[in-house]
Tab-separated table of C-alpha atoms and ligand atoms in Angstrom:
chain	number	residue	atom	x	y	z
A	1	MET	CA	14.166	-10.822	-25.105
A	2	LEU	CA	12.631	-10.387	-21.660
A	3	THR	CA	10.384	-7.450	-20.789
A	4	LEU	CA	9.826	-6.681	-17.121
A	5	TYR	CA	6.605	-4.841	-16.280
A	6	THR	CA	7.261	-2.977	-13.091
A	7	PHE	CA	6.946	0.133	-10.926
A	8	PRO	CA	9.197	1.440	-8.110
A	9	THR	CA	7.789	-0.722	-5.305
A	10	PRO	CA	9.384	-3.463	-3.174
A	11	ASN	CA	7.661	-6.264	-5.124
A	12	GLY	CA	8.768	-4.766	-8.434
A	13	ARG	CA	12.298	-4.419	-7.155
A	14	LYS	CA	12.557	-8.060	-6.130
A	15	ALA	CA	12.182	-8.893	-9.827
A	16	SER	CA	14.674	-6.297	-11.083
A	17	VAL	CA	17.239	-7.284	-8.424
A	18	MET	CA	16.869	-10.922	-9.526
A	19	LEU	CA	17.371	-10.096	-13.210
A	20	GLU	CA	20.412	-7.976	-12.361
A	21	GLU	CA	21.839	-10.782	-10.211
A	22	VAL	CA	21.528	-13.438	-12.928
A	23	GLY	CA	22.736	-11.019	-15.605
A	24	LEU	CA	20.136	-11.733	-18.292
A	25	PRO	CA	19.392	-8.807	-20.620
A	26	TYR	CA	15.898	-7.354	-20.279
A	27	LYS	CA	13.811	-4.362	-21.199
A	28	VAL	CA	11.874	-2.408	-18.599
A	29	HIS	CA	8.265	-1.381	-19.138
A	30	ARG	CA	7.108	1.036	-16.439
A	31	VAL	CA	3.484	0.389	-15.511
A	32	ASP	CA	2.304	3.540	-13.763
A	33	LEU	CA	0.155	2.228	-10.903
A	34	GLN	CA	-0.820	5.734	-9.833
A	35	ALA	CA	-2.240	6.385	-13.309
A	36	GLY	CA	-4.031	3.007	-13.271
A	37	GLU	CA	-2.028	1.630	-16.211
A	38	ASN	CA	-2.154	-1.814	-14.574
A	39	LYS	CA	-5.918	-1.853	-15.114
A	40	ARG	CA	-5.639	-1.464	-18.883
A	41	PRO	CA	-7.043	-4.481	-20.746
A	42	GLU	CA	-3.770	-5.161	-22.582
A	43	PHE	CA	-1.958	-5.721	-19.245
A	44	LEU	CA	-4.473	-8.369	-18.178
A	45	ALA	CA	-2.988	-10.957	-20.552
A	46	THR	CA	0.366	-10.594	-18.775
A	47	SER	CA	-0.863	-10.183	-15.219
A	48	PRO	CA	-4.357	-11.618	-14.631
A	49	ILE	CA	-4.417	-10.053	-11.158
A	50	THR	CA	-3.405	-6.669	-12.676
A	51	LYS	CA	-0.409	-6.273	-10.372
A	52	ILE	CA	3.274	-5.751	-11.038
A	53	PRO	CA	5.797	-7.299	-11.310
A	54	ALA	CA	5.135	-9.360	-14.419
A	55	LEU	CA	7.397	-10.468	-17.195
A	56	VAL	CA	7.095	-11.581	-20.807
A	57	GLU	CA	9.722	-13.542	-22.653
A	58	GLU	CA	9.598	-13.689	-26.431
A	59	LEU	CA	10.345	-17.202	-27.630
A	60	PRO	CA	11.285	-18.550	-31.064
A	61	GLY	CA	8.377	-19.016	-33.473
A	62	GLY	CA	6.535	-15.918	-32.308
A	63	LYS	CA	5.562	-17.530	-29.000
A	64	ALA	CA	5.777	-15.868	-25.604
A	65	ARG	CA	6.032	-17.008	-21.991
A	66	ARG	CA	4.623	-14.926	-19.185
A	67	LEU	CA	5.318	-14.869	-15.462
A	68	PHE	CA	3.494	-12.810	-12.897
A	69	GLY	CA	4.226	-12.212	-9.206
A	70	SER	CA	7.627	-11.656	-7.634
A	71	GLY	CA	7.795	-15.180	-6.183
A	72	ALA	CA	7.244	-16.870	-9.555
A	73	ILE	CA	9.817	-14.618	-11.221
A	74	LEU	CA	12.471	-15.313	-8.583
A	75	LEU	CA	11.887	-19.074	-8.600
A	76	HIS	CA	11.776	-19.306	-12.391
A	77	PHE	CA	15.107	-17.561	-12.901
A	78	ALA	CA	16.756	-19.447	-10.056
A	79	GLU	CA	15.683	-22.746	-11.666
A	80	ARG	CA	16.551	-21.625	-15.157
A	81	THR	CA	20.032	-20.349	-14.348
A	82	GLY	CA	20.828	-22.813	-11.569
A	83	ARG	CA	21.801	-19.860	-9.397
A	84	LEU	CA	20.679	-18.300	-6.123
A	85	LEU	CA	19.266	-21.459	-4.600
A	86	PRO	CA	21.616	-23.500	-2.386
A	87	GLU	CA	22.531	-26.967	-3.651
A	88	SER	CA	22.442	-28.918	-0.390
A	89	LEU	CA	18.943	-30.046	0.523
A	90	ASP	CA	19.297	-28.693	4.064
A	91	ASP	CA	20.256	-25.190	2.937
A	92	ARG	CA	17.678	-25.316	0.138
A	93	ALA	CA	14.932	-26.193	2.616
A	94	GLU	CA	15.934	-23.203	4.751
A	95	ALA	CA	16.197	-20.930	1.720
A	96	MET	CA	12.745	-21.991	0.464
A	97	SER	CA	11.221	-21.413	3.903
A	98	TRP	CA	12.617	-17.880	4.184
A	99	PHE	CA	11.792	-17.188	0.544
A	100	MET	CA	8.160	-18.051	1.313
A	101	LEU	CA	8.218	-15.930	4.460
A	102	GLY	CA	9.318	-13.007	2.299
A	103	VAL	CA	6.633	-13.592	-0.327
A	104	SER	CA	3.687	-14.608	1.813
A	105	ASP	CA	4.282	-13.011	5.243
A	106	LEU	CA	6.705	-10.087	5.197
A	107	GLY	CA	5.535	-8.456	1.949
A	108	PRO	CA	1.752	-8.647	2.439
A	109	THR	CA	2.037	-7.679	6.118
A	110	ALA	CA	4.187	-4.631	5.334
A	111	VAL	CA	1.721	-3.538	2.636
A	112	ASP	CA	-1.301	-3.967	4.916
A	113	MET	CA	0.486	-2.144	7.728
A	114	MET	CA	1.053	0.804	5.383
A	115	ARG	CA	-2.546	0.687	4.139
A	116	PHE	CA	-4.032	0.806	7.624
A	117	SER	CA	-1.585	3.204	9.254
A	118	VAL	CA	-1.026	5.670	6.389
A	119	ARG	CA	-3.588	5.365	3.594
A	120	ALA	CA	-6.797	4.467	5.434
A	121	PRO	CA	-9.156	7.459	5.717
A	122	GLU	CA	-10.238	6.143	9.109
A	123	LYS	CA	-7.530	4.920	11.513
A	124	ILE	CA	-8.576	1.653	13.132
A	125	PRO	CA	-6.332	0.943	16.173
A	126	TYR	CA	-7.114	-2.801	16.084
A	127	ALA	CA	-5.898	-3.131	12.480
A	128	ILE	CA	-2.828	-0.932	12.998
A	129	ASP	CA	-1.798	-2.859	16.137
A	130	LEU	CA	-2.454	-6.188	14.436
A	131	TYR	CA	-0.259	-5.479	11.413
A	132	LYS	CA	2.426	-3.764	13.486
A	133	GLY	CA	2.588	-6.861	15.691
A	134	GLU	CA	2.708	-9.188	12.674
A	135	LEU	CA	5.464	-7.136	11.068
A	136	MET	CA	7.524	-7.203	14.275
A	137	ARG	CA	6.958	-10.968	14.336
A	138	CYS	CA	8.537	-11.219	10.862
A	139	TYR	CA	11.428	-8.921	11.833
A	140	GLY	CA	12.004	-10.884	15.027
A	141	ALA	CA	12.169	-14.203	13.159
A	142	LEU	CA	14.514	-12.772	10.522
A	143	ASP	CA	16.726	-11.161	13.160
A	144	GLU	CA	17.055	-14.398	15.104
A	145	ARG	CA	17.914	-16.398	11.985
A	146	LEU	CA	20.465	-13.808	10.882
A	147	GLY	CA	22.122	-13.959	14.278
A	148	ALA	CA	23.138	-17.525	13.365
A	149	VAL	CA	23.877	-17.318	9.604
A	150	GLU	CA	25.230	-14.752	7.168
A	151	PHE	CA	22.357	-15.051	4.696
A	152	LEU	CA	18.914	-16.577	5.100
A	153	GLY	CA	19.694	-19.797	3.210
A	154	ASN	CA	23.301	-19.792	4.523
A	155	SER	CA	24.581	-18.544	1.163
A	156	TYR	CA	23.024	-15.564	-0.648
A	157	SER	CA	19.872	-16.720	-2.443
A	158	ILE	CA	16.363	-15.834	-3.607
A	159	ALA	CA	15.355	-15.916	0.066
A	160	ASP	CA	17.409	-12.755	0.618
A	161	ILE	CA	16.064	-11.142	-2.559
A	162	ALA	CA	12.464	-11.939	-1.520
A	163	CYS	CA	12.934	-10.084	1.791
A	164	PHE	CA	15.416	-7.320	1.029
A	165	PRO	CA	13.284	-4.638	-0.720
A	166	PHE	CA	10.729	-4.598	2.109
A	167	ILE	CA	13.479	-4.285	4.738
A	168	ALA	CA	15.171	-1.588	2.652
A	169	ALA	CA	11.866	0.326	2.504
A	170	ALA	CA	11.563	0.055	6.297
A	171	ALA	CA	15.159	1.253	6.701
A	172	VAL	CA	14.225	4.413	4.795
A	173	ALA	CA	10.705	4.995	6.157
A	174	GLY	CA	11.117	3.573	9.649
A	175	GLY	CA	13.864	5.879	10.972
A	176	SER	CA	15.783	3.997	13.659
A	177	LEU	CA	13.511	0.922	13.469
A	178	LEU	CA	16.277	-1.410	12.277
A	179	ASP	CA	18.482	-0.438	15.235
A	180	ARG	CA	16.228	-2.699	17.300
A	181	PHE	CA	17.173	-5.642	15.044
A	182	PRO	CA	20.994	-5.603	14.824
A	183	ASN	CA	21.373	-8.859	12.868
A	184	LEU	CA	18.761	-7.763	10.345
A	185	LYS	CA	20.560	-4.428	10.024
A	186	ARG	CA	23.916	-6.144	9.443
A	187	TRP	CA	22.321	-8.321	6.735
A	188	HIS	CA	20.511	-5.325	5.177
A	189	ASP	CA	23.811	-3.442	4.851
A	190	ALA	CA	25.557	-6.481	3.322
A	191	VAL	CA	22.802	-7.079	0.746
A	192	ALA	CA	22.518	-3.345	-0.017
A	193	ALA	CA	26.239	-3.249	-0.849
A	194	ARG	CA	25.894	-5.766	-3.715
A	195	PRO	CA	26.276	-3.996	-7.085
A	196	ALA	CA	23.425	-6.031	-8.688
A	197	VAL	CA	21.132	-5.092	-5.807
A	198	GLN	CA	22.032	-1.420	-6.212
A	199	ARG	CA	21.249	-1.581	-9.943
A	200	GLY	CA	18.003	-3.503	-9.410
A	201	MET	CA	16.822	-1.117	-6.691
A	202	ARG	CA	17.085	1.790	-9.138
A	203	ILE	CA	14.674	0.186	-11.619
A	204	PRO	CA	12.416	1.455	-13.118
A	205	ASP	CA	13.504	5.001	-12.253
B	1	GSH	N1	2.007	-11.369	-4.676
B	1	GSH	C1	2.487	-10.345	-5.560
B	1	GSH	C2	1.998	-9.001	-5.083
B	1	GSH	C3	2.263	-7.926	-6.107
B	1	GSH	C4	1.728	-6.585	-5.670
B	1	GSH	O1	1.098	-6.444	-4.625
B	1	GSH	N2	1.998	-5.569	-6.492
B	1	GSH	C5	1.540	-4.246	-6.207
B	1	GSH	C6	2.703	-3.268	-6.223
B	1	GSH	S1	3.898	-3.694	-4.998
B	1	GSH	C7	0.569	-3.800	-7.303
B	1	GSH	O2	0.782	-4.041	-8.468
B	1	GSH	N3	-0.509	-3.126	-6.901
B	1	GSH	C8	-1.476	-2.602	-7.822
B	1	GSH	C9	-2.876	-2.834	-7.360
B	1	GSH	O3	-3.055	-3.420	-6.275
B	1	GSH	O4	-3.759	-2.447	-8.095
B	1	GSH	C10	4.010	-10.375	-5.650
B	1	GSH	O5	4.661	-10.949	-4.762
B	1	GSH	O6	4.571	-9.851	-6.613
Protein backbone atom coordinates (compact mmCIF):
# COMPACT_ATOMS: atom_id res chain seq x y z
CA MET A 1 0.00 0.00 0.00
CA LEU A 2 1.10 3.55 -0.76
CA THR A 3 0.72 6.38 1.75
CA LEU A 4 0.91 9.93 0.45
CA TYR A 5 1.98 12.57 2.97
CA THR A 6 0.50 15.81 1.79
CA PHE A 7 -1.25 19.12 2.48
CA PRO A 8 -3.51 21.25 0.23
CA THR A 9 -0.74 23.05 -1.68
CA PRO A 10 0.23 23.00 -5.38
CA ASN A 11 3.24 20.72 -4.76
CA GLY A 12 1.11 18.30 -2.75
CA ARG A 13 -1.53 18.29 -5.45
CA LYS A 14 0.93 17.39 -8.19
CA ALA A 15 1.44 14.10 -6.34
CA SER A 16 -2.26 13.40 -5.73
CA VAL A 17 -3.15 14.24 -9.35
CA MET A 18 -0.44 11.81 -10.51
CA LEU A 19 -1.71 8.99 -8.28
CA GLU A 20 -5.27 9.60 -9.46
CA GLU A 21 -4.13 9.60 -13.10
CA VAL A 22 -2.30 6.27 -12.84
CA GLY A 23 -5.09 4.76 -10.74
CA LEU A 24 -2.99 3.12 -8.02
CA PRO A 25 -4.71 2.80 -4.63
CA TYR A 26 -3.22 4.95 -1.87
CA LYS A 27 -3.91 6.27 1.58
CA VAL A 28 -3.66 9.96 2.38
CA HIS A 29 -1.87 11.23 5.47
CA ARG A 30 -2.49 14.95 5.99
CA VAL A 31 0.61 16.66 7.33
CA ASP A 32 -0.59 19.94 8.81
CA LEU A 33 2.11 22.43 7.79
CA GLN A 34 0.45 25.24 9.72
CA ALA A 35 0.69 23.18 12.91
CA GLY A 36 4.32 22.28 12.13
CA GLU A 37 3.60 18.55 11.80
CA ASN A 38 6.24 18.37 9.06
CA LYS A 39 8.89 19.21 11.65
CA ARG A 40 8.08 16.19 13.82
CA PRO A 41 11.01 13.77 14.07
CA GLU A 42 9.00 10.83 12.72
CA PHE A 43 8.41 12.69 9.42
CA LEU A 44 12.14 13.22 8.90
CA ALA A 45 12.68 9.58 7.90
CA THR A 46 10.21 10.05 5.04
CA SER A 47 11.11 13.58 4.01
CA PRO A 48 14.65 14.61 5.04
CA ILE A 49 13.91 18.20 3.98
CA THR A 50 10.69 18.14 6.08
CA LYS A 51 8.50 19.18 3.15
CA ILE A 52 5.46 17.61 1.55
CA PRO A 53 4.72 15.81 -0.70
CA ALA A 54 6.35 12.55 0.33
CA LEU A 55 5.27 8.98 -0.11
CA VAL A 56 5.94 5.62 1.50
CA GLU A 57 5.28 2.30 -0.15
CA GLU A 58 5.12 -0.82 1.98
CA LEU A 59 6.94 -3.67 0.26
CA PRO A 60 6.91 -7.42 0.87
CA GLY A 61 9.08 -8.61 3.76
CA GLY A 62 8.33 -5.61 5.95
CA LYS A 63 10.44 -3.29 3.79
CA ALA A 64 9.43 0.18 2.66
CA ARG A 65 10.38 2.54 -0.17
CA ARG A 66 10.17 6.27 0.26
CA LEU A 67 9.98 9.12 -2.23
CA PHE A 68 10.07 12.79 -1.42
CA GLY A 69 9.46 15.84 -3.63
CA SER A 70 6.80 16.21 -6.30
CA GLY A 71 9.28 15.74 -9.16
CA ALA A 72 10.54 12.39 -7.85
CA ILE A 73 6.99 11.16 -7.25
CA LEU A 74 5.83 12.10 -10.76
CA LEU A 75 8.87 10.57 -12.46
CA HIS A 76 8.77 7.39 -10.38
CA PHE A 77 5.14 6.62 -11.18
CA ALA A 78 5.55 7.53 -14.84
CA GLU A 79 8.47 5.07 -15.09
CA ARG A 80 6.75 2.42 -13.03
CA THR A 81 3.47 2.46 -14.93
CA GLY A 82 4.87 3.35 -18.34
CA ARG A 83 2.32 6.14 -18.54
CA LEU A 84 2.32 9.93 -18.84
CA LEU A 85 5.67 10.22 -20.57
CA PRO A 86 5.62 10.30 -24.39
CA GLU A 87 7.28 7.37 -26.15
CA SER A 88 9.00 9.18 -29.01
CA LEU A 89 12.36 10.62 -27.99
CA ASP A 90 11.48 14.02 -29.46
CA ASP A 91 8.25 14.37 -27.48
CA ARG A 92 9.92 12.90 -24.39
CA ALA A 93 12.70 15.48 -24.58
CA GLU A 94 10.09 18.25 -24.76
CA ALA A 95 8.05 16.71 -21.95
CA MET A 96 11.12 16.38 -19.71
CA SER A 97 12.11 19.99 -20.39
CA TRP A 98 8.68 21.35 -19.46
CA PHE A 99 8.45 18.96 -16.52
CA MET A 100 11.70 20.45 -15.20
CA LEU A 101 10.46 23.98 -15.84
CA GLY A 102 7.44 23.16 -13.69
CA VAL A 103 9.52 21.67 -10.88
CA SER A 104 12.51 23.97 -10.83
CA ASP A 105 11.29 27.31 -12.25
CA LEU A 106 7.52 27.77 -12.10
CA GLY A 107 6.92 26.25 -8.65
CA PRO A 108 9.78 27.87 -6.71
CA THR A 109 9.23 31.23 -8.43
CA ALA A 110 5.51 31.24 -7.63
CA VAL A 111 6.25 30.37 -3.99
CA ASP A 112 8.90 33.09 -3.65
CA MET A 113 6.61 35.61 -5.33
CA MET A 114 3.94 34.84 -2.73
CA ARG A 115 6.46 35.00 0.12
CA PHE A 116 7.75 38.43 -0.87
CA SER A 117 4.48 40.02 -1.97
CA VAL A 118 2.10 38.60 0.66
CA ARG A 119 3.88 37.05 3.64
CA ALA A 120 6.95 39.25 4.08
CA PRO A 121 6.56 41.66 7.02
CA GLU A 122 8.56 44.22 5.05
CA LYS A 123 7.71 44.70 1.35
CA ILE A 124 10.88 44.90 -0.72
CA PRO A 125 10.06 46.30 -4.20
CA TYR A 126 13.22 44.79 -5.74
CA ALA A 127 12.26 41.26 -4.63
CA ILE A 128 8.59 41.63 -5.60
CA ASP A 129 9.49 42.98 -9.07
CA LEU A 130 12.13 40.29 -9.54
CA TYR A 131 9.80 37.37 -8.79
CA LYS A 132 6.89 38.93 -10.67
CA GLY A 133 9.13 39.27 -13.72
CA GLU A 134 10.40 35.70 -13.37
CA LEU A 135 6.87 34.36 -13.03
CA MET A 136 5.74 36.26 -16.14
CA ARG A 137 8.78 34.78 -17.90
CA CYS A 138 7.52 31.28 -17.05
CA TYR A 139 3.95 32.12 -18.11
CA GLY A 140 5.20 33.65 -21.35
CA ALA A 141 7.24 30.55 -22.22
CA LEU A 142 4.33 28.23 -21.39
CA ASP A 143 1.88 30.37 -23.35
CA GLU A 144 4.08 30.37 -26.43
CA ARG A 145 4.59 26.61 -26.30
CA LEU A 146 0.87 26.00 -25.82
CA GLY A 147 0.10 28.15 -28.84
CA ALA A 148 1.79 25.43 -30.91
CA VAL A 149 0.78 22.18 -29.13
CA GLU A 150 -2.19 20.88 -27.17
CA PHE A 151 -0.17 19.71 -24.18
CA LEU A 152 3.38 20.53 -23.13
CA GLY A 153 4.91 17.24 -24.32
CA ASN A 154 2.46 17.08 -27.28
CA SER A 155 0.38 14.45 -25.48
CA TYR A 156 -0.76 14.86 -21.86
CA SER A 157 2.12 13.94 -19.54
CA ILE A 158 3.89 14.60 -16.24
CA ALA A 159 4.99 17.93 -17.74
CA ASP A 160 1.37 19.11 -17.57
CA ILE A 161 0.91 17.70 -14.06
CA ALA A 162 4.12 19.43 -12.88
CA CYS A 163 2.79 22.83 -14.01
CA PHE A 164 -0.97 22.61 -13.58
CA PRO A 165 -1.49 23.13 -9.81
CA PHE A 166 0.55 26.35 -9.81
CA ILE A 167 -1.38 27.71 -12.81
CA ALA A 168 -4.66 26.64 -11.19
CA ALA A 169 -3.66 28.53 -8.02
CA ALA A 170 -2.92 31.63 -10.12
CA ALA A 171 -6.27 31.27 -11.90
CA VAL A 172 -7.99 31.46 -8.51
CA ALA A 173 -5.77 34.06 -6.79
CA GLY A 174 -4.75 36.13 -9.80
CA GLY A 175 -8.20 37.33 -10.96
CA SER A 176 -8.00 38.01 -14.69
CA LEU A 177 -4.26 37.24 -14.89
CA LEU A 178 -4.70 34.24 -17.20
CA ASP A 179 -6.67 36.35 -19.69
CA ARG A 180 -3.31 37.79 -20.71
CA PHE A 181 -2.13 34.28 -21.64
CA PRO A 182 -4.88 32.80 -23.85
CA ASN A 183 -3.06 29.58 -24.77
CA LEU A 184 -2.20 28.90 -21.14
CA LYS A 185 -5.83 29.54 -20.22
CA ARG A 186 -7.07 27.13 -22.90
CA TRP A 187 -4.66 24.46 -21.60
CA HIS A 188 -5.61 25.17 -17.95
CA ASP A 189 -9.30 24.63 -18.76
CA ALA A 190 -8.55 21.38 -20.65
CA VAL A 191 -6.41 19.95 -17.83
CA ALA A 192 -8.88 21.12 -15.17
CA ALA A 193 -11.67 19.20 -16.93
CA ARG A 194 -9.92 15.82 -16.49
CA PRO A 195 -11.74 13.73 -13.85
CA ALA A 196 -8.44 12.47 -12.31
CA VAL A 197 -7.20 16.05 -12.01
CA GLN A 198 -10.44 17.08 -10.31
CA ARG A 199 -10.11 14.22 -7.81
CA GLY A 200 -6.42 14.90 -7.18
CA MET A 201 -7.00 18.62 -6.67
CA ARG A 202 -9.44 17.85 -3.85
CA ILE A 203 -6.83 15.91 -1.85
CA PRO A 204 -6.25 16.04 1.08
CA ASP A 205 -9.43 17.99 1.88
N1 LIG B 1 10.86 20.70 -4.35
C1 LIG B 1 9.72 20.28 -3.59
C2 LIG B 1 9.17 21.45 -2.81
C3 LIG B 1 8.14 21.01 -1.81
C4 LIG B 1 7.62 22.16 -0.98
O1 LIG B 1 8.07 23.30 -1.11
N2 LIG B 1 6.65 21.86 -0.13
C5 LIG B 1 6.07 22.86 0.72
C6 LIG B 1 4.56 22.89 0.56
S1 LIG B 1 4.12 23.29 -1.10
C7 LIG B 1 6.35 22.49 2.18
O2 LIG B 1 6.26 21.35 2.58
N3 LIG B 1 6.68 23.50 2.99
C8 LIG B 1 6.92 23.32 4.40
C9 LIG B 1 8.12 24.07 4.87
O3 LIG B 1 8.75 24.76 4.04
O4 LIG B 1 8.41 23.95 6.04
C10 LIG B 1 8.65 19.67 -4.49
O5 LIG B 1 8.67 19.91 -5.70
O6 LIG B 1 7.80 18.92 -4.00
